[in-house]
Short mmCIF file of the C-alpha atoms (twelve columns), coordinates in Angstrom:
data_MODEL
# 
_entry.id   MODEL 
# 
loop_
_atom_site.group_PDB 
_atom_site.id 
_atom_site.type_symbol 
_atom_site.label_atom_id 
_atom_site.label_alt_id 
_atom_site.label_comp_id 
_atom_site.label_asym_id 
_atom_site.label_seq_id 
_atom_site.Cartn_x 
_atom_site.Cartn_y 
_atom_site.Cartn_z 
_atom_site.pdbx_PDB_model_num 
ATOM 1   C CA . UNK A 1   13.844  20.368  1.951   1 
ATOM 2   C CA . UNK A 2   10.720  19.292  3.823   1 
ATOM 3   C CA . UNK A 3   10.910  16.060  5.771   1 
ATOM 4   C CA . UNK A 4   8.518   13.278  4.767   1 
ATOM 5   C CA . UNK A 5   5.924   12.882  7.562   1 
ATOM 6   C CA . UNK A 6   6.435   9.854   9.791   1 
ATOM 7   C CA . UNK A 7   3.724   9.312   12.413  1 
ATOM 8   C CA . UNK A 8   4.318   7.297   15.593  1 
ATOM 9   C CA . UNK A 9   0.799   6.007   16.243  1 
ATOM 10  C CA . UNK A 10  1.760   4.663   19.662  1 
ATOM 11  C CA . UNK A 11  2.120   8.224   20.985  1 
ATOM 12  C CA . UNK A 12  -1.591  8.888   20.467  1 
ATOM 13  C CA . UNK A 13  -2.187  7.172   23.793  1 
ATOM 14  C CA . UNK A 14  0.010   9.553   25.792  1 
ATOM 15  C CA . UNK A 15  0.582   13.195  26.554  1 
ATOM 16  C CA . UNK A 16  1.775   13.840  22.976  1 
ATOM 17  C CA . UNK A 17  -1.664  13.081  21.505  1 
ATOM 18  C CA . UNK A 18  -2.392  16.675  20.468  1 
ATOM 19  C CA . UNK A 19  0.986   16.955  18.750  1 
ATOM 20  C CA . UNK A 20  0.494   13.679  16.858  1 
ATOM 21  C CA . UNK A 21  -3.017  14.673  15.770  1 
ATOM 22  C CA . UNK A 22  -1.523  17.915  14.469  1 
ATOM 23  C CA . UNK A 23  1.127   15.982  12.552  1 
ATOM 24  C CA . UNK A 24  -1.569  13.799  10.958  1 
ATOM 25  C CA . UNK A 25  -3.597  16.872  10.031  1 
ATOM 26  C CA . UNK A 26  -0.583  18.578  8.445   1 
ATOM 27  C CA . UNK A 27  0.355   15.401  6.531   1 
ATOM 28  C CA . UNK A 28  -3.181  15.065  5.154   1 
ATOM 29  C CA . UNK A 29  -3.488  18.722  4.173   1 
ATOM 30  C CA . UNK A 30  -0.025  19.265  2.713   1 
ATOM 31  C CA . UNK A 31  1.172   15.829  1.575   1 
ATOM 32  C CA . UNK A 32  -1.724  13.392  1.144   1 
ATOM 33  C CA . UNK A 33  0.806   10.812  2.356   1 
ATOM 34  C CA . UNK A 34  2.377   9.769   5.632   1 
ATOM 35  C CA . UNK A 35  4.196   6.770   7.034   1 
ATOM 36  C CA . UNK A 36  2.993   4.938   10.147  1 
ATOM 37  C CA . UNK A 37  5.254   3.288   12.712  1 
ATOM 38  C CA . UNK A 38  4.072   1.475   15.847  1 
ATOM 39  C CA . UNK A 39  0.717   0.920   14.142  1 
ATOM 40  C CA . UNK A 40  -0.207  -2.211  16.090  1 
ATOM 41  C CA . UNK A 41  0.364   -4.880  13.415  1 
ATOM 42  C CA . UNK A 42  3.030   -7.275  14.802  1 
ATOM 43  C CA . UNK A 43  6.405   -7.107  13.050  1 
ATOM 44  C CA . UNK A 44  6.661   -10.905 12.972  1 
ATOM 45  C CA . UNK A 45  3.370   -11.096 11.116  1 
ATOM 46  C CA . UNK A 46  4.501   -8.534  8.525   1 
ATOM 47  C CA . UNK A 47  7.711   -10.546 8.037   1 
ATOM 48  C CA . UNK A 48  5.568   -13.618 7.322   1 
ATOM 49  C CA . UNK A 49  3.434   -11.709 4.789   1 
ATOM 50  C CA . UNK A 50  6.553   -10.469 3.001   1 
ATOM 51  C CA . UNK A 51  8.281   -13.866 3.022   1 
ATOM 52  C CA . UNK A 52  5.249   -15.754 1.696   1 
ATOM 53  C CA . UNK A 53  4.508   -13.115 -0.951  1 
ATOM 54  C CA . UNK A 54  8.056   -13.301 -2.314  1 
ATOM 55  C CA . UNK A 55  7.951   -17.099 -2.251  1 
ATOM 56  C CA . UNK A 56  4.656   -17.091 -4.155  1 
ATOM 57  C CA . UNK A 57  6.134   -14.785 -6.812  1 
ATOM 58  C CA . UNK A 58  9.204   -16.998 -7.298  1 
ATOM 59  C CA . UNK A 59  7.163   -20.193 -7.380  1 
ATOM 60  C CA . UNK A 60  4.144   -19.134 -9.430  1 
ATOM 61  C CA . UNK A 61  4.655   -15.808 -11.190 1 
ATOM 62  C CA . UNK A 62  8.301   -15.201 -12.067 1 
ATOM 63  C CA . UNK A 63  8.437   -17.405 -15.170 1 
ATOM 64  C CA . UNK A 64  5.059   -16.091 -16.315 1 
ATOM 65  C CA . UNK A 65  6.343   -12.527 -16.077 1 
ATOM 66  C CA . UNK A 66  9.525   -13.378 -17.995 1 
ATOM 67  C CA . UNK A 67  7.448   -14.933 -20.774 1 
ATOM 68  C CA . UNK A 68  5.249   -11.822 -20.926 1 
ATOM 69  C CA . UNK A 69  8.288   -9.541  -21.166 1 
ATOM 70  C CA . UNK A 70  9.737   -11.724 -23.910 1 
ATOM 71  C CA . UNK A 71  6.486   -11.871 -25.859 1 
ATOM 72  C CA . UNK A 72  6.182   -8.072  -25.865 1 
ATOM 73  C CA . UNK A 73  9.847   -7.533  -26.733 1 
ATOM 74  C CA . UNK A 74  10.319  -5.348  -23.648 1 
ATOM 75  C CA . UNK A 75  13.774  -6.685  -22.884 1 
ATOM 76  C CA . UNK A 76  15.068  -5.085  -26.083 1 
ATOM 77  C CA . UNK A 77  13.297  -1.705  -26.196 1 
ATOM 78  C CA . UNK A 78  15.343  1.258   -27.431 1 
ATOM 79  C CA . UNK A 79  12.939  4.132   -26.693 1 
ATOM 80  C CA . UNK A 80  10.926  5.074   -23.602 1 
ATOM 81  C CA . UNK A 81  7.774   2.998   -23.116 1 
ATOM 82  C CA . UNK A 82  4.841   5.071   -21.845 1 
ATOM 83  C CA . UNK A 83  1.911   2.667   -22.075 1 
ATOM 84  C CA . UNK A 84  2.917   -0.240  -19.825 1 
ATOM 85  C CA . UNK A 85  3.913   -0.849  -16.198 1 
ATOM 86  C CA . UNK A 86  6.826   -3.099  -15.233 1 
ATOM 87  C CA . UNK A 87  5.044   -4.990  -12.470 1 
ATOM 88  C CA . UNK A 88  3.733   -8.455  -11.754 1 
ATOM 89  C CA . UNK A 89  0.464   -8.321  -9.819  1 
ATOM 90  C CA . UNK A 90  -2.624  -10.104 -8.612  1 
ATOM 91  C CA . UNK A 91  -5.652  -8.697  -6.787  1 
ATOM 92  C CA . UNK A 92  -7.505  -10.015 -3.759  1 
ATOM 93  C CA . UNK A 93  -11.024 -8.697  -3.167  1 
ATOM 94  C CA . UNK A 94  -12.134 -8.855  0.481   1 
ATOM 95  C CA . UNK A 95  -15.332 -6.790  0.633   1 
ATOM 96  C CA . UNK A 96  -18.178 -6.765  -0.138  1 
ATOM 97  C CA . UNK A 97  -17.565 -10.371 -1.347  1 
ATOM 98  C CA . UNK A 98  -14.210 -12.134 -1.079  1 
ATOM 99  C CA . UNK A 99  -12.586 -13.784 -4.108  1 
ATOM 100 C CA . UNK A 100 -9.614  -15.163 -2.182  1 
ATOM 101 C CA . UNK A 101 -10.748 -18.784 -2.628  1 
ATOM 102 C CA . UNK A 102 -10.866 -18.319 -6.413  1 
ATOM 103 C CA . UNK A 103 -7.310  -17.025 -6.969  1 
ATOM 104 C CA . UNK A 104 -5.249  -19.812 -8.574  1 
ATOM 105 C CA . UNK A 105 -1.879  -20.998 -7.271  1 
ATOM 106 C CA . UNK A 106 -2.303  -19.699 -3.700  1 
ATOM 107 C CA . UNK A 107 -1.612  -22.402 -1.146  1 
ATOM 108 C CA . UNK A 108 -3.892  -22.683 1.882   1 
ATOM 109 C CA . UNK A 109 -1.410  -21.159 4.322   1 
ATOM 110 C CA . UNK A 110 -0.878  -18.110 2.110   1 
ATOM 111 C CA . UNK A 111 -4.653  -17.639 1.696   1 
ATOM 112 C CA . UNK A 112 -5.017  -17.782 5.480   1 
ATOM 113 C CA . UNK A 113 -2.217  -15.249 6.054   1 
ATOM 114 C CA . UNK A 114 -3.557  -12.796 3.455   1 
ATOM 115 C CA . UNK A 115 -7.061  -13.043 4.896   1 
ATOM 116 C CA . UNK A 116 -5.679  -12.243 8.351   1 
ATOM 117 C CA . UNK A 117 -3.567  -9.417  6.873   1 
ATOM 118 C CA . UNK A 118 -6.702  -7.895  5.335   1 
ATOM 119 C CA . UNK A 119 -8.524  -8.038  8.669   1 
ATOM 120 C CA . UNK A 120 -5.682  -6.213  10.412  1 
ATOM 121 C CA . UNK A 121 -5.512  -3.563  7.666   1 
ATOM 122 C CA . UNK A 122 -9.278  -3.054  7.746   1 
ATOM 123 C CA . UNK A 123 -9.145  -2.467  11.503  1 
ATOM 124 C CA . UNK A 124 -6.262  0.008   11.087  1 
ATOM 125 C CA . UNK A 125 -8.028  1.808   8.218   1 
ATOM 126 C CA . UNK A 126 -11.188 2.261   10.295  1 
ATOM 127 C CA . UNK A 127 -9.116  3.601   13.190  1 
ATOM 128 C CA . UNK A 128 -7.441  6.107   10.864  1 
ATOM 129 C CA . UNK A 129 -10.808 7.231   9.509   1 
ATOM 130 C CA . UNK A 130 -11.887 7.975   13.094  1 
ATOM 131 C CA . UNK A 131 -8.760  10.109  13.599  1 
ATOM 132 C CA . UNK A 132 -9.506  11.995  10.378  1 
ATOM 133 C CA . UNK A 133 -13.087 12.583  11.551  1 
ATOM 134 C CA . UNK A 134 -11.712 14.063  14.764  1 
ATOM 135 C CA . UNK A 135 -9.334  16.355  12.874  1 
ATOM 136 C CA . UNK A 136 -12.082 17.460  10.483  1 
ATOM 137 C CA . UNK A 137 -14.601 18.126  13.246  1 
ATOM 138 C CA . UNK A 138 -16.948 15.445  11.927  1 
ATOM 139 C CA . UNK A 139 -19.122 13.255  14.109  1 
ATOM 140 C CA . UNK A 140 -17.661 9.898   15.139  1 
ATOM 141 C CA . UNK A 141 -18.118 7.270   12.418  1 
ATOM 142 C CA . UNK A 142 -18.975 9.776   9.668   1 
ATOM 143 C CA . UNK A 143 -16.285 8.708   7.171   1 
ATOM 144 C CA . UNK A 144 -16.739 4.996   7.823   1 
ATOM 145 C CA . UNK A 145 -20.469 5.366   7.203   1 
ATOM 146 C CA . UNK A 146 -19.804 7.337   4.005   1 
ATOM 147 C CA . UNK A 147 -17.543 4.627   2.596   1 
ATOM 148 C CA . UNK A 148 -19.837 1.793   3.687   1 
ATOM 149 C CA . UNK A 149 -22.782 3.136   1.693   1 
ATOM 150 C CA . UNK A 150 -25.753 0.796   1.467   1 
ATOM 151 C CA . UNK A 151 -23.880 -2.380  0.488   1 
ATOM 152 C CA . UNK A 152 -20.700 -2.087  2.496   1 
ATOM 153 C CA . UNK A 153 -17.248 -0.842  1.441   1 
ATOM 154 C CA . UNK A 154 -15.145 -2.007  -1.478  1 
ATOM 155 C CA . UNK A 155 -11.899 -3.273  -0.011  1 
ATOM 156 C CA . UNK A 156 -9.128  -5.276  -1.625  1 
ATOM 157 C CA . UNK A 157 -5.404  -5.962  -1.696  1 
ATOM 158 C CA . UNK A 158 -3.227  -5.454  -4.750  1 
ATOM 159 C CA . UNK A 159 -0.067  -7.573  -4.482  1 
ATOM 160 C CA . UNK A 160 2.735   -6.208  -6.670  1 
ATOM 161 C CA . UNK A 161 6.258   -7.370  -7.458  1 
ATOM 162 C CA . UNK A 162 8.722   -5.259  -9.438  1 
ATOM 163 C CA . UNK A 163 11.346  -7.587  -10.937 1 
ATOM 164 C CA . UNK A 164 14.730  -6.238  -12.091 1 
ATOM 165 C CA . UNK A 165 14.335  -4.376  -15.383 1 
ATOM 166 C CA . UNK A 166 17.032  -4.443  -18.105 1 
ATOM 167 C CA . UNK A 167 16.087  -0.909  -19.255 1 
ATOM 168 C CA . UNK A 168 15.077  0.971   -16.057 1 
ATOM 169 C CA . UNK A 169 15.634  4.350   -17.727 1 
ATOM 170 C CA . UNK A 170 13.075  3.468   -20.428 1 
ATOM 171 C CA . UNK A 171 10.310  1.630   -18.526 1 
ATOM 172 C CA . UNK A 172 8.667   2.793   -15.281 1 
ATOM 173 C CA . UNK A 173 7.695   0.245   -12.642 1 
ATOM 174 C CA . UNK A 174 4.389   2.044   -12.287 1 
ATOM 175 C CA . UNK A 175 3.390   5.140   -14.227 1 
ATOM 176 C CA . UNK A 176 2.355   8.392   -12.533 1 
ATOM 177 C CA . UNK A 177 -1.212  8.109   -11.245 1 
ATOM 178 C CA . UNK A 178 -3.606  8.963   -8.433  1 
ATOM 179 C CA . UNK A 179 -5.491  6.355   -6.398  1 
ATOM 180 C CA . UNK A 180 -9.232  6.593   -6.854  1 
ATOM 181 C CA . UNK A 181 -10.280 5.064   -3.533  1 
ATOM 182 C CA . UNK A 182 -10.711 6.387   -0.025  1 
ATOM 183 C CA . UNK A 183 -7.675  5.406   2.000   1 
ATOM 184 C CA . UNK A 184 -4.754  3.268   0.798   1 
ATOM 185 C CA . UNK A 185 -2.502  1.333   3.172   1 
ATOM 186 C CA . UNK A 186 0.770   0.172   1.636   1 
ATOM 187 C CA . UNK A 187 3.244   -2.328  3.039   1 
ATOM 188 C CA . UNK A 188 6.306   -1.694  0.874   1 
ATOM 189 C CA . UNK A 189 9.722   -3.255  0.488   1 
ATOM 190 C CA . UNK A 190 12.009  -1.808  3.143   1 
ATOM 191 C CA . UNK A 191 15.297  -2.175  1.255   1 
ATOM 192 C CA . UNK A 192 14.610  -0.638  -2.162  1 
ATOM 193 C CA . UNK A 193 13.256  2.888   -2.521  1 
ATOM 194 C CA . UNK A 194 10.818  3.000   -5.426  1 
ATOM 195 C CA . UNK A 195 7.690   4.850   -4.350  1 
ATOM 196 C CA . UNK A 196 7.538   8.579   -5.077  1 
ATOM 197 C CA . UNK A 197 4.908   11.292  -4.658  1 
ATOM 198 C CA . UNK A 198 4.508   14.568  -6.505  1 
ATOM 199 C CA . UNK A 199 4.577   17.563  -4.149  1 
ATOM 200 C CA . UNK A 200 4.959   21.183  -5.239  1 
ATOM 201 C CA . UNK A 201 5.886   19.966  -8.743  1 
ATOM 202 C CA . UNK A 202 8.754   17.819  -7.419  1 
ATOM 203 C CA . UNK A 203 8.989   14.042  -7.121  1 
ATOM 204 C CA . UNK A 204 9.853   13.064  -3.543  1 
ATOM 205 C CA . UNK A 205 10.955  9.601   -2.406  1 
ATOM 206 C CA . UNK A 206 8.823   7.859   0.197   1 
ATOM 207 C CA . UNK A 207 11.524  6.481   2.511   1 
ATOM 208 C CA . UNK A 208 11.518  2.683   2.848   1 
ATOM 209 C CA . UNK A 209 11.239  1.777   6.541   1 
ATOM 210 C CA . UNK A 210 11.110  -1.716  7.975   1 
ATOM 211 C CA . UNK A 211 7.659   -2.695  9.250   1 
ATOM 212 C CA . UNK A 212 6.069   0.678   8.464   1 
ATOM 213 C CA . UNK A 213 2.713   1.158   6.721   1 
ATOM 214 C CA . UNK A 214 2.484   3.997   4.178   1 
ATOM 215 C CA . UNK A 215 -0.843  5.847   4.107   1 
ATOM 216 C CA . UNK A 216 -2.093  7.528   0.937   1 
ATOM 217 C CA . UNK A 217 -5.300  9.528   0.821   1 
ATOM 218 C CA . UNK A 218 -7.245  8.554   -2.290  1 
ATOM 219 C CA . UNK A 219 -9.155  10.894  -4.583  1 
ATOM 220 C CA . UNK A 220 -12.484 10.351  -2.775  1 
ATOM 221 C CA . UNK A 221 -11.096 11.301  0.615   1 
ATOM 222 C CA . UNK A 222 -9.215  14.278  -0.823  1 
ATOM 223 C CA . UNK A 223 -12.446 15.605  -2.311  1 
# 
């Protein structure tokens, strides 16, 4: 069985650069996914993002989700449900215009942390686009310019929690889908394996790794 691609970004600065660039190229061509370690975002900061996100869910969203489940009768379903996702989410838009000040229930410290998180992810995303340009033989800045367009890029953060489900064999956390955007950076739970990708007609687990960032090429970049 093929091994899920894990890229050590730190090694790009040394004598293994050519090998790492080859690994990125192979992951993009044959997987559309890879997992980044040593990506430059401090581990302590990621721990803070995770801690505050889980606290926000418990404080502001957990009861709301339970009420929604109850109102839809999802805790008592007997047959597979194909038209709903078992997730509790909210969405932060960063670019071209931020909505972070308008999201209810976020305390000031959490807003500040998520704004900083977005800035770090944007910087990492732009760096990755430069690496992809290099692998594709495109001029420096080509992909960034393409995604910026005339009004700047669309960039946001979807924050998702997947509470325990009483019927996990009947309701998916998130249904099979593709991501329509350019490049997706995912900071996932490192203890519970839930994310899967379809490769060669088989569903493959994306291994949960502490402090890693999972990269998914969206439909636009694939095209």
